[in-house]
mmCIF file of C-alpha atoms and ligand atoms in Angstrom:
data_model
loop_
_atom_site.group_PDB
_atom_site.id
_atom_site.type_symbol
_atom_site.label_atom_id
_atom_site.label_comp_id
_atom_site.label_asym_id
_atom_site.label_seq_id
_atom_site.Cartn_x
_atom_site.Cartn_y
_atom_site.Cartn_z
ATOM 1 C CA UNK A 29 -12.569 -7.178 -8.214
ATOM 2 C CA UNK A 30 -13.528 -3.988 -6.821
ATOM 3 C CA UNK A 31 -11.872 -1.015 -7.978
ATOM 4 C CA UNK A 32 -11.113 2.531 -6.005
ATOM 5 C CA UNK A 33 -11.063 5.609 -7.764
ATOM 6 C CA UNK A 34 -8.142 8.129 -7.213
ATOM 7 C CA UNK A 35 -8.106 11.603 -7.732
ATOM 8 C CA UNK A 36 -8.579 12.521 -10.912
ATOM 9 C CA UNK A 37 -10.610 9.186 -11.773
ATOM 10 C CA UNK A 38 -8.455 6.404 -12.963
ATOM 11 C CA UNK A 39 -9.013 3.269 -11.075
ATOM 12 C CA UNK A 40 -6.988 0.456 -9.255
ATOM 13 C CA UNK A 41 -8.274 -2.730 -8.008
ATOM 14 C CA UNK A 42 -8.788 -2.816 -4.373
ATOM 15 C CA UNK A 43 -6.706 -5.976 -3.409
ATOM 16 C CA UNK A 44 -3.171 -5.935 -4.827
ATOM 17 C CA UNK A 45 0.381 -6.906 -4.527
ATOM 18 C CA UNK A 46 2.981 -5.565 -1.664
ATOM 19 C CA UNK A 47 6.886 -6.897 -2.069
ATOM 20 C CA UNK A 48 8.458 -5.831 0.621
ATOM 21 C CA UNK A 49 11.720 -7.968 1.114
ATOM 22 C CA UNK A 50 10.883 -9.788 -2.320
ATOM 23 C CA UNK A 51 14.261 -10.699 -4.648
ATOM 24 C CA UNK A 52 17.017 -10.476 -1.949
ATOM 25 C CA UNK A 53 17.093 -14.256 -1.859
ATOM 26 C CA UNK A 54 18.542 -15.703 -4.884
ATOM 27 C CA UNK A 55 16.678 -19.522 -4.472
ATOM 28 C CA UNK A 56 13.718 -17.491 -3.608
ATOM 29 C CA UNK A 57 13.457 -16.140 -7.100
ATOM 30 C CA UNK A 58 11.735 -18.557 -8.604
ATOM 31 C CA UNK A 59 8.965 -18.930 -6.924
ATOM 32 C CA UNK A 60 8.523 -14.890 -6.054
ATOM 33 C CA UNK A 61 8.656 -14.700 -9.507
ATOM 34 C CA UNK A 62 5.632 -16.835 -10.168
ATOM 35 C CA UNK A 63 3.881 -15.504 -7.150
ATOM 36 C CA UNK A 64 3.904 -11.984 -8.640
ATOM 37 C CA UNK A 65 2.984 -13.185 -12.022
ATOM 38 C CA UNK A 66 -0.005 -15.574 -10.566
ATOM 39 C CA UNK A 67 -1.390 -12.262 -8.785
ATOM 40 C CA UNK A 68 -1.312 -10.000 -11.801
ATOM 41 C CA UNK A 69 -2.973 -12.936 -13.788
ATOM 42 C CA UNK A 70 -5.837 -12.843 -10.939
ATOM 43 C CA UNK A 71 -6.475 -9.385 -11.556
ATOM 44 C CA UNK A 72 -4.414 -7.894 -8.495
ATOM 45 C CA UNK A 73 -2.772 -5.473 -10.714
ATOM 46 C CA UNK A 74 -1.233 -2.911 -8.424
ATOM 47 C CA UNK A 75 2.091 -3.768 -7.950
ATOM 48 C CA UNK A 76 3.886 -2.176 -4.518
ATOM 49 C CA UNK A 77 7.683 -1.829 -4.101
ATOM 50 C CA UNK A 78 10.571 0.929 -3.133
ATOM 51 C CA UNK A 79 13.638 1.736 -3.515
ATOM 52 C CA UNK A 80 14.627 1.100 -0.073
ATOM 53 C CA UNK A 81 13.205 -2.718 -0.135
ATOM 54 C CA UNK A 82 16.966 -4.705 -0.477
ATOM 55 C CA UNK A 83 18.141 -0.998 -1.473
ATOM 56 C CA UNK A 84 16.849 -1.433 -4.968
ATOM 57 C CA UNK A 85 17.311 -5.592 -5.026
ATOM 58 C CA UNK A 86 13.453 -5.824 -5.221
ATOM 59 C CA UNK A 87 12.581 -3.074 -7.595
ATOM 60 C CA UNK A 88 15.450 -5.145 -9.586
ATOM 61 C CA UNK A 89 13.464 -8.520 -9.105
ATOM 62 C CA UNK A 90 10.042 -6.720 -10.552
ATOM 63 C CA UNK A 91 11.941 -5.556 -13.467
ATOM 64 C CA UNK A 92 12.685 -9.081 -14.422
ATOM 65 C CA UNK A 93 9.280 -10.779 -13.009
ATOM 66 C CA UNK A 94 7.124 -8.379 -14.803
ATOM 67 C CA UNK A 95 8.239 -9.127 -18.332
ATOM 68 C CA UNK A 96 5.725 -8.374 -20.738
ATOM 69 C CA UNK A 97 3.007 -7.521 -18.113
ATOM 70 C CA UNK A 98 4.168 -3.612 -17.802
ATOM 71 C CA UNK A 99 1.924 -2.398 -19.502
ATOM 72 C CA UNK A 100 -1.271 -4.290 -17.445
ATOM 73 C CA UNK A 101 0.498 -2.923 -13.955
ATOM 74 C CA UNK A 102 -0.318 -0.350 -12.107
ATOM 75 C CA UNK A 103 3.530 0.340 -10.315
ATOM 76 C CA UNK A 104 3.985 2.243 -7.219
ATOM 77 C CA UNK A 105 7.495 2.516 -5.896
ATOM 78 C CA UNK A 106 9.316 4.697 -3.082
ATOM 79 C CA UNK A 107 11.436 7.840 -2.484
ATOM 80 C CA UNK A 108 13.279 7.763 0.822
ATOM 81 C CA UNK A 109 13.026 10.909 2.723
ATOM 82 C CA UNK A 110 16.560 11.421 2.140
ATOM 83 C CA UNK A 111 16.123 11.694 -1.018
ATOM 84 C CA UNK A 112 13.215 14.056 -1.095
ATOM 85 C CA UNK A 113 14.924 16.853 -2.025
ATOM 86 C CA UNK A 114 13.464 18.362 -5.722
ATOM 87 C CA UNK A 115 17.083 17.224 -7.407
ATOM 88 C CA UNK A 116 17.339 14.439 -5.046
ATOM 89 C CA UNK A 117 13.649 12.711 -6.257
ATOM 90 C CA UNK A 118 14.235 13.085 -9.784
ATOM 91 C CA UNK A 119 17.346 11.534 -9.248
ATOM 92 C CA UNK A 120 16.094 8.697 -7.038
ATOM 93 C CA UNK A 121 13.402 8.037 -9.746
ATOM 94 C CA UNK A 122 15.324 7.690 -12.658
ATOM 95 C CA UNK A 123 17.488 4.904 -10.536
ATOM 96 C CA UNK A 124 14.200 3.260 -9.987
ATOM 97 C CA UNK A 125 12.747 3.459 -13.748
ATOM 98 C CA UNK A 126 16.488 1.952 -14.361
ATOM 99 C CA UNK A 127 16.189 -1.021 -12.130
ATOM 100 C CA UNK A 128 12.296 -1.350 -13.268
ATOM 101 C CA UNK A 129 13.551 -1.517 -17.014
ATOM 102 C CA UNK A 130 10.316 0.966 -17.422
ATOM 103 C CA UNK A 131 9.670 4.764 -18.502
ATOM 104 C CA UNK A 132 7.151 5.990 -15.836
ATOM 105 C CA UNK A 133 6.024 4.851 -12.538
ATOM 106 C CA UNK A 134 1.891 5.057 -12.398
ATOM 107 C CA UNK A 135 2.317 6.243 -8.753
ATOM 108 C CA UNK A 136 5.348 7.485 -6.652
ATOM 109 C CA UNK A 137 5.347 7.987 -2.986
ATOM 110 C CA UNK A 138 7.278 10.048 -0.392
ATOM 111 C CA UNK A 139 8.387 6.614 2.213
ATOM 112 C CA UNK A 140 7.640 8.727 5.008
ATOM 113 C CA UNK A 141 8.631 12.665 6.333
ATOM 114 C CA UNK A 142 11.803 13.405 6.726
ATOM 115 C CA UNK A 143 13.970 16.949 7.034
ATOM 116 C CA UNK A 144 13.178 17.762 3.331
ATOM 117 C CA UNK A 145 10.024 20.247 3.535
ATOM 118 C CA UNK A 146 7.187 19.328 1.893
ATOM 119 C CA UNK A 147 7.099 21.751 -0.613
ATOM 120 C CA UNK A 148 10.185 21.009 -1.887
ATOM 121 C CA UNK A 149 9.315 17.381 -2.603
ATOM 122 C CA UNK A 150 6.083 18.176 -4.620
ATOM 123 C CA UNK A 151 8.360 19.998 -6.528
ATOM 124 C CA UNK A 152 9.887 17.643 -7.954
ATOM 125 C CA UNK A 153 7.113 15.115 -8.087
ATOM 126 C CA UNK A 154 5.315 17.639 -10.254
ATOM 127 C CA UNK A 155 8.828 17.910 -12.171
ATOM 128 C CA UNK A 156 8.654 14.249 -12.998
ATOM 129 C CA UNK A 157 4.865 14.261 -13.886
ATOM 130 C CA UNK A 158 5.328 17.259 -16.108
ATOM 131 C CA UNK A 159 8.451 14.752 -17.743
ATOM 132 C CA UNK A 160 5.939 11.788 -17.716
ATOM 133 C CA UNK A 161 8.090 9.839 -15.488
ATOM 134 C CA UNK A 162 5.373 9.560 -12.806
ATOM 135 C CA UNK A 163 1.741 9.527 -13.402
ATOM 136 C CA UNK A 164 0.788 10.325 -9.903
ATOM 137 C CA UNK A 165 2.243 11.237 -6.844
ATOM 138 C CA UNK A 166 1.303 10.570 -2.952
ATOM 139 C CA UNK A 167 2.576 9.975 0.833
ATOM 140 C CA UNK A 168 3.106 7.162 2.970
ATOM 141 C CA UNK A 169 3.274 7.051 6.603
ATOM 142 C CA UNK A 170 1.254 10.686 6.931
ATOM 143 C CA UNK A 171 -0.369 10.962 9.983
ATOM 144 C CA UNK A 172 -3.557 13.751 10.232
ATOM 145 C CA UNK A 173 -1.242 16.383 11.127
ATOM 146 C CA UNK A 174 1.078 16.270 8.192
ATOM 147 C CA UNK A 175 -2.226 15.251 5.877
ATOM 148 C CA UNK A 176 -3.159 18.759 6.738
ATOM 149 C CA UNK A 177 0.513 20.285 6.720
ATOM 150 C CA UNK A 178 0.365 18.675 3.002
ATOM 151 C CA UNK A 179 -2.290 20.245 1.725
ATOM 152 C CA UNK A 180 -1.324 23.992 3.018
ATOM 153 C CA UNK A 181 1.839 23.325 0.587
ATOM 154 C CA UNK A 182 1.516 24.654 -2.685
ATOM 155 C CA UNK A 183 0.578 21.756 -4.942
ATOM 156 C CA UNK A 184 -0.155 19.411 -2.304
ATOM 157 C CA UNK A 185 -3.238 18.522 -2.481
ATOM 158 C CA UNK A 186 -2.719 16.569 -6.106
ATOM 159 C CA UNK A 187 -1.668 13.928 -3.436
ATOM 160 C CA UNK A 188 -2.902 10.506 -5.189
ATOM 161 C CA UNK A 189 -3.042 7.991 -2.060
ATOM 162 C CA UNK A 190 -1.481 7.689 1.793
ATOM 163 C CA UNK A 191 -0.312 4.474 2.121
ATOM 164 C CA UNK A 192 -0.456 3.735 5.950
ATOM 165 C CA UNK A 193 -0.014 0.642 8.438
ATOM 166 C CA UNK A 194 -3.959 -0.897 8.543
ATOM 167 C CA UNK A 195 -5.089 -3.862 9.620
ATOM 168 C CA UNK A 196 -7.381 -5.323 12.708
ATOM 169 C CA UNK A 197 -4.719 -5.460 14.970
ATOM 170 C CA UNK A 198 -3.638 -1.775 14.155
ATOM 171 C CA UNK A 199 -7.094 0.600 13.932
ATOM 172 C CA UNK A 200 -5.478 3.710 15.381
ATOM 173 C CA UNK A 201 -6.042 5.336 12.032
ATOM 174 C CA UNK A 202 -10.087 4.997 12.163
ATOM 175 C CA UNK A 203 -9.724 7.812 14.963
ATOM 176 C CA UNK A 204 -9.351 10.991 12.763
ATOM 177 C CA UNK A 205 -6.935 9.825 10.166
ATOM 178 C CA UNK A 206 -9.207 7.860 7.665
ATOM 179 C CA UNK A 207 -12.029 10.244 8.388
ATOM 180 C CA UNK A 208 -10.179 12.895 7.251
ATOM 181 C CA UNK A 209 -9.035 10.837 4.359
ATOM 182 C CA UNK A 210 -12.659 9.940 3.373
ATOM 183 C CA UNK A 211 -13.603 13.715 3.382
ATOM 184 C CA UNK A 212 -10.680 15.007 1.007
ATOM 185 C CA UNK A 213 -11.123 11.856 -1.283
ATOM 186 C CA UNK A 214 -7.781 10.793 -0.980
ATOM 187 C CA UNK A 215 -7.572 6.908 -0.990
ATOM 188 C CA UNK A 216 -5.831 4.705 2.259
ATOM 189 C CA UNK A 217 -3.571 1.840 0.947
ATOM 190 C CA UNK A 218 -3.218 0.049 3.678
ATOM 191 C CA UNK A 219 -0.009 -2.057 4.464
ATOM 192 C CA UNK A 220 1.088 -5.093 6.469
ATOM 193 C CA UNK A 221 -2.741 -5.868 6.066
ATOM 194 C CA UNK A 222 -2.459 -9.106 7.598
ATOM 195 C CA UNK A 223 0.362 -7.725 9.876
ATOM 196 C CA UNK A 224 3.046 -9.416 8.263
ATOM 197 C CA UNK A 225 1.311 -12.853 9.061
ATOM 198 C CA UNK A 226 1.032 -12.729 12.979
ATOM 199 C CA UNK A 227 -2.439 -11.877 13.326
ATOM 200 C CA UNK A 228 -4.417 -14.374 15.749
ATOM 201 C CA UNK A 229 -5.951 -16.751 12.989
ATOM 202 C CA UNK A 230 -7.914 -18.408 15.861
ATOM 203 C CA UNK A 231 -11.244 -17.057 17.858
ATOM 204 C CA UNK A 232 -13.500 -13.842 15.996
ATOM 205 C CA UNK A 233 -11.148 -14.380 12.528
ATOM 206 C CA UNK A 234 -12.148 -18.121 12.229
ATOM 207 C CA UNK A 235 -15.588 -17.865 13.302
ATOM 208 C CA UNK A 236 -16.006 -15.547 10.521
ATOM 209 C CA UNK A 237 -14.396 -17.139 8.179
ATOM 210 C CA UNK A 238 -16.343 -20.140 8.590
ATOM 211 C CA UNK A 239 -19.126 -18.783 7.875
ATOM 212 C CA UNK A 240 -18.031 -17.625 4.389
ATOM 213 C CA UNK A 241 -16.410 -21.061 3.441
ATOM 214 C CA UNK A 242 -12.694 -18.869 3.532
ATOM 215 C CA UNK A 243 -9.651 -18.635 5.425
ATOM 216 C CA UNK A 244 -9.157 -16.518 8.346
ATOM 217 C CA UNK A 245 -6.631 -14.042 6.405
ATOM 218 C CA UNK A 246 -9.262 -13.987 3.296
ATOM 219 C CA UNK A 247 -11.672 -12.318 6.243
ATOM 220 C CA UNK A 248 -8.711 -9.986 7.501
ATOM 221 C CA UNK A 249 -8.316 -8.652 4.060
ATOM 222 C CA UNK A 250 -12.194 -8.365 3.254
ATOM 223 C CA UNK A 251 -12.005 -6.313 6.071
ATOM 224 C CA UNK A 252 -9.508 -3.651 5.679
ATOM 225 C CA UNK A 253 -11.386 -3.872 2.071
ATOM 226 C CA UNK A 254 -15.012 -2.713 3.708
ATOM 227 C CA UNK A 255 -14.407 0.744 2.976
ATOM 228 C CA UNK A 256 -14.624 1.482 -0.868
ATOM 229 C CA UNK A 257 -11.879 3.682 -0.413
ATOM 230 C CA UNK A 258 -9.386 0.908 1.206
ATOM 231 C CA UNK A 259 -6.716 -0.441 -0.906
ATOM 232 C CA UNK A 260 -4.943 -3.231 0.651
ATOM 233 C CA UNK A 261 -1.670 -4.503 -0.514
ATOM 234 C CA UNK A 262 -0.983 -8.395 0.996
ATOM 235 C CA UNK A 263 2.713 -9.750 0.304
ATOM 236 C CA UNK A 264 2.715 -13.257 -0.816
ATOM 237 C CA UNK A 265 6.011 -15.048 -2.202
ATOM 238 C CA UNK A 266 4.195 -18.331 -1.996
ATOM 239 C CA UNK A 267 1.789 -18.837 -4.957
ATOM 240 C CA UNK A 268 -1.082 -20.520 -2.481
ATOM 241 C CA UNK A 269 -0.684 -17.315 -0.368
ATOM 242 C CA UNK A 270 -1.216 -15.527 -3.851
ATOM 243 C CA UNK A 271 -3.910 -17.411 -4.957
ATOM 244 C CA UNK A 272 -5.766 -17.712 -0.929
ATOM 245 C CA UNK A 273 -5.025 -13.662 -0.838
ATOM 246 C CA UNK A 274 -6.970 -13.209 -3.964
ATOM 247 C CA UNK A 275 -10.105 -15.391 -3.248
ATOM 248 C CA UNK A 276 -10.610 -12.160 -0.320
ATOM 249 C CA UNK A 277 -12.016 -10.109 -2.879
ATOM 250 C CA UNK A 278 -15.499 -12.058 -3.188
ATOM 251 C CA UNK A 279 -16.268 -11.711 0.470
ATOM 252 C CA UNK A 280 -18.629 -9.625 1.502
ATOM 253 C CA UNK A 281 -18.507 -8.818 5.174
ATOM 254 C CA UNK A 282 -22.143 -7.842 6.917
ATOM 255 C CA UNK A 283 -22.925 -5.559 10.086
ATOM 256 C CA UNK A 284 -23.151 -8.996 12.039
ATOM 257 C CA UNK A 285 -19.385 -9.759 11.129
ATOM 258 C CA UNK A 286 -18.259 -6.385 11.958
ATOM 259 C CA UNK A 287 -19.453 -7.048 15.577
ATOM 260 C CA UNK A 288 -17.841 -10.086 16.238
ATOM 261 C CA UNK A 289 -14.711 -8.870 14.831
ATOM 262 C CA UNK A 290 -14.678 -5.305 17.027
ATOM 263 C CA UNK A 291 -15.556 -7.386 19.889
ATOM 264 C CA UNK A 292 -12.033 -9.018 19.531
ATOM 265 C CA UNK A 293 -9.956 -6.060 17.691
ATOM 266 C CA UNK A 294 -11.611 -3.290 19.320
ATOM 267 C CA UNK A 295 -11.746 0.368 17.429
ATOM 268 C CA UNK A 296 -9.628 3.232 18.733
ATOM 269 C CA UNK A 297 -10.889 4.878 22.037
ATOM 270 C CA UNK A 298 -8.391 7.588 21.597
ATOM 271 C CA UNK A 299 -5.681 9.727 19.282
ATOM 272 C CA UNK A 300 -2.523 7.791 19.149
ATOM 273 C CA UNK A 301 0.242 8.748 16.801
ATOM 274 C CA UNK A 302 0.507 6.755 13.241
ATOM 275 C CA UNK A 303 2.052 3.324 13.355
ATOM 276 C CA UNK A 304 4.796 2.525 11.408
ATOM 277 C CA UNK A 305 6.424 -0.634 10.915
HETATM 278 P P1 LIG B 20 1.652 -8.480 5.022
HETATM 279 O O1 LIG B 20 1.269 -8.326 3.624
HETATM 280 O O2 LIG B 20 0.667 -8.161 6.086
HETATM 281 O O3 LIG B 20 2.160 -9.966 5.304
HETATM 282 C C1 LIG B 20 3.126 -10.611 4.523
HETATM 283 C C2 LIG B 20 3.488 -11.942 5.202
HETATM 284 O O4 LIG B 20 2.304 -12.725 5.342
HETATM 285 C C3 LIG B 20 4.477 -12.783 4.425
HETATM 286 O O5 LIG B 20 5.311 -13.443 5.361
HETATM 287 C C4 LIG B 20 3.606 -13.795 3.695
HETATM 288 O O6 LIG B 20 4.226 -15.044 3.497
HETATM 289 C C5 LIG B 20 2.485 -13.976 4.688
HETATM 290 N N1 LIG B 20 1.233 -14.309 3.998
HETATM 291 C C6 LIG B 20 0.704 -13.683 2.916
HETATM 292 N N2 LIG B 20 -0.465 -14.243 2.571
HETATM 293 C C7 LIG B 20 -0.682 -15.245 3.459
HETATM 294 C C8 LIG B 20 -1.710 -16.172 3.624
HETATM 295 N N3 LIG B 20 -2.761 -16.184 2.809
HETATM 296 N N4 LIG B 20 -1.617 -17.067 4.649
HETATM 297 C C9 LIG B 20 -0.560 -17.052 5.480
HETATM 298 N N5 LIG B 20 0.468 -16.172 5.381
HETATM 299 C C10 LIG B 20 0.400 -15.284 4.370
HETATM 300 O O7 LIG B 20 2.971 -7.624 5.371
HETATM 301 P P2 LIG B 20 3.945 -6.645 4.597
HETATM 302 O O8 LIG B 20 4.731 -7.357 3.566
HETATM 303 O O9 LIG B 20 4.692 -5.892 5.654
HETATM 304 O O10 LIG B 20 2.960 -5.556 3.929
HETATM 305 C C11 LIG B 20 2.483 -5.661 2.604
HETATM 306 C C12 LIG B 20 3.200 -4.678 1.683
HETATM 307 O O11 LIG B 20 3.005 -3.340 2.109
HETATM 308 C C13 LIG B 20 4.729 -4.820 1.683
HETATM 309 O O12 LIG B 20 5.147 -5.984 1.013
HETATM 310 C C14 LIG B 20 5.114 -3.508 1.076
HETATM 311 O O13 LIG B 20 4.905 -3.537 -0.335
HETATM 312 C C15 LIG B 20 4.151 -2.560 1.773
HETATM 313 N N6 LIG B 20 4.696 -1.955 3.015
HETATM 314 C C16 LIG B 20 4.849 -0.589 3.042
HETATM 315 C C17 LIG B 20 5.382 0.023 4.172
HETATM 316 C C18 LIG B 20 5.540 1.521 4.189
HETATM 317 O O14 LIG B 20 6.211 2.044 5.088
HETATM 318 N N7 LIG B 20 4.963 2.230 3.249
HETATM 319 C C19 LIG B 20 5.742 -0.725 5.306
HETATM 320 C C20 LIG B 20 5.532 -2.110 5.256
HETATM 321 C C21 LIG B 20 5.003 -2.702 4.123
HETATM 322 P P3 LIG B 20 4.922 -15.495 2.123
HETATM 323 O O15 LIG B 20 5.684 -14.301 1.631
HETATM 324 O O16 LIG B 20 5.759 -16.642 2.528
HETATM 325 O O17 LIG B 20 3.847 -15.897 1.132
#
């Protein structure tokens, strides 16, 4: 498994585990359960949730499914922007260490911008890293304009990761956003990375993945993963999605791939705003 280095040099592995809409369904537990547990044991050690995902019913779930693997994950939860305030994130956190049943997230993000300004909310990230609540601290949703907004705030620029939506079907941010993400060093964790499960299997996808022997959503992920500083975060509650999802981190895609895939999801021809889903 490939592994991209954040600021300040610890690693994560490149292909890891989103949970979005995870433990809200009480017969679904079971199996989510050993979905998330089957990922971690195949090295996808990341582990994505927030506090808004079933308003805490999934952070909840992770507390329970990741018994006895804490210490091996690498968790990332979410602030709303509502919450953002410096009081107001402290606050929020220490509900989601509660429903974790742990005593530090390794990475907390801002969901996405809200009225709160910036500055405000690094303060009280940096509060909760000074406590050793949070390891590290970043943004999700942050379009070019508020990557550079961030990093005129005092303290900004110990941002960890952006966590934006990536995949084929949604390239908007190769125009200026992951450029300018590649020049500060700041990782993209890319969401929805097989856009939730709609993207066209058929056509470029499956003549690709022919060729490597794999699935067409192994090639959509070994995609977003081309760039070594691309972390992308798949949702599986099915343990063959789990297990299919993981097998993506042993492709390798070549230049000759790359053209049959832009030829069918072409690359941005313009600025468009950040998509959110
Ligand atoms: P996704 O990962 O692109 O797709 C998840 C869907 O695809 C699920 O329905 C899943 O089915 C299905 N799936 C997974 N692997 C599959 C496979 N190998 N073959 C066929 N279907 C497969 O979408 P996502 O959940 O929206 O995004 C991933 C994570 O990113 C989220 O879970 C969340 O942690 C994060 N996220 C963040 C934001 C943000 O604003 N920061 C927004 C959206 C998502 P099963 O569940 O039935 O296996």
């Amino acid at each position: 498994m490939h592994r991209v280095v954040l600021p300040g040099g610890e690693d994560v592995p490149q292909l890891s585990i989103g949970t979005w809409m995870m433990g809200e369904r009480p017969a679904a537990l079971r199996a989510e359960t050993e979905a998330v547990r089957l990922g971690v044991e195949l090295g996808m050690t990341l582990v994505d949730t927030a506090e808004m995902y079933g308003e805490g019913a999934c952070e909840s779930f992770l507390g329970g499914a990741l018994a006895g693997l804490r210490d091996g994950v690498f968790l990332v939860s979410k602030v709303y922007p509502h919450n953002a305030s410096r009081a107001g994130v402290i606050a929020a956190c220490e509900r989601s260490l509660k429903r974790l049943r742990t005593d530090r997230l390794d990475l907390y993000l801002l969901h996405w911008r809200g009225g709160v300004p910036l500055e405000e909310t690094v303060r009280g990230f940096e509060h909760l890293k000074a406590q050793g609540k949070i390891r590290h601290w970043g943004v999700s949703n942050f379009d070019t304009d508020d990557m550079e907004e961030l990093w005129e705030t005092p303290g900004g620029t110990a941002c960890a990761v952006n966590q934006v939506l990536y995949n084929l079907g949604r390239r908007g941010p190769e125009w200026d956003l992951l450029p300018w993400m590649e020049r500060h060093k700041v990782p993209l964790m890319a969401y929805s990375p097989i856009e939730q499960g709609r993207l066209p299997q058929a056509g470029a996808l499956a003549q690709v993945a022919q060729k490597y022997d794999a699935t067409p959503y192994q090639v959509a992920l070994a995609w977003v993963m081309r760039a070594p500083g691309t972390i992308a975060i798949p949702k599986a509650s099915r343990a063959e999605h789990m297990r299919e999802n993981a097998g993506a981190a042993a492709i390798t895609l070549e230049p000759a791939d790359f053209a049959v895939l832009d030829a069918s999801f072409r690359p941005p021809t313009r600025k468009r705003g950040l998509e959110m889903l």
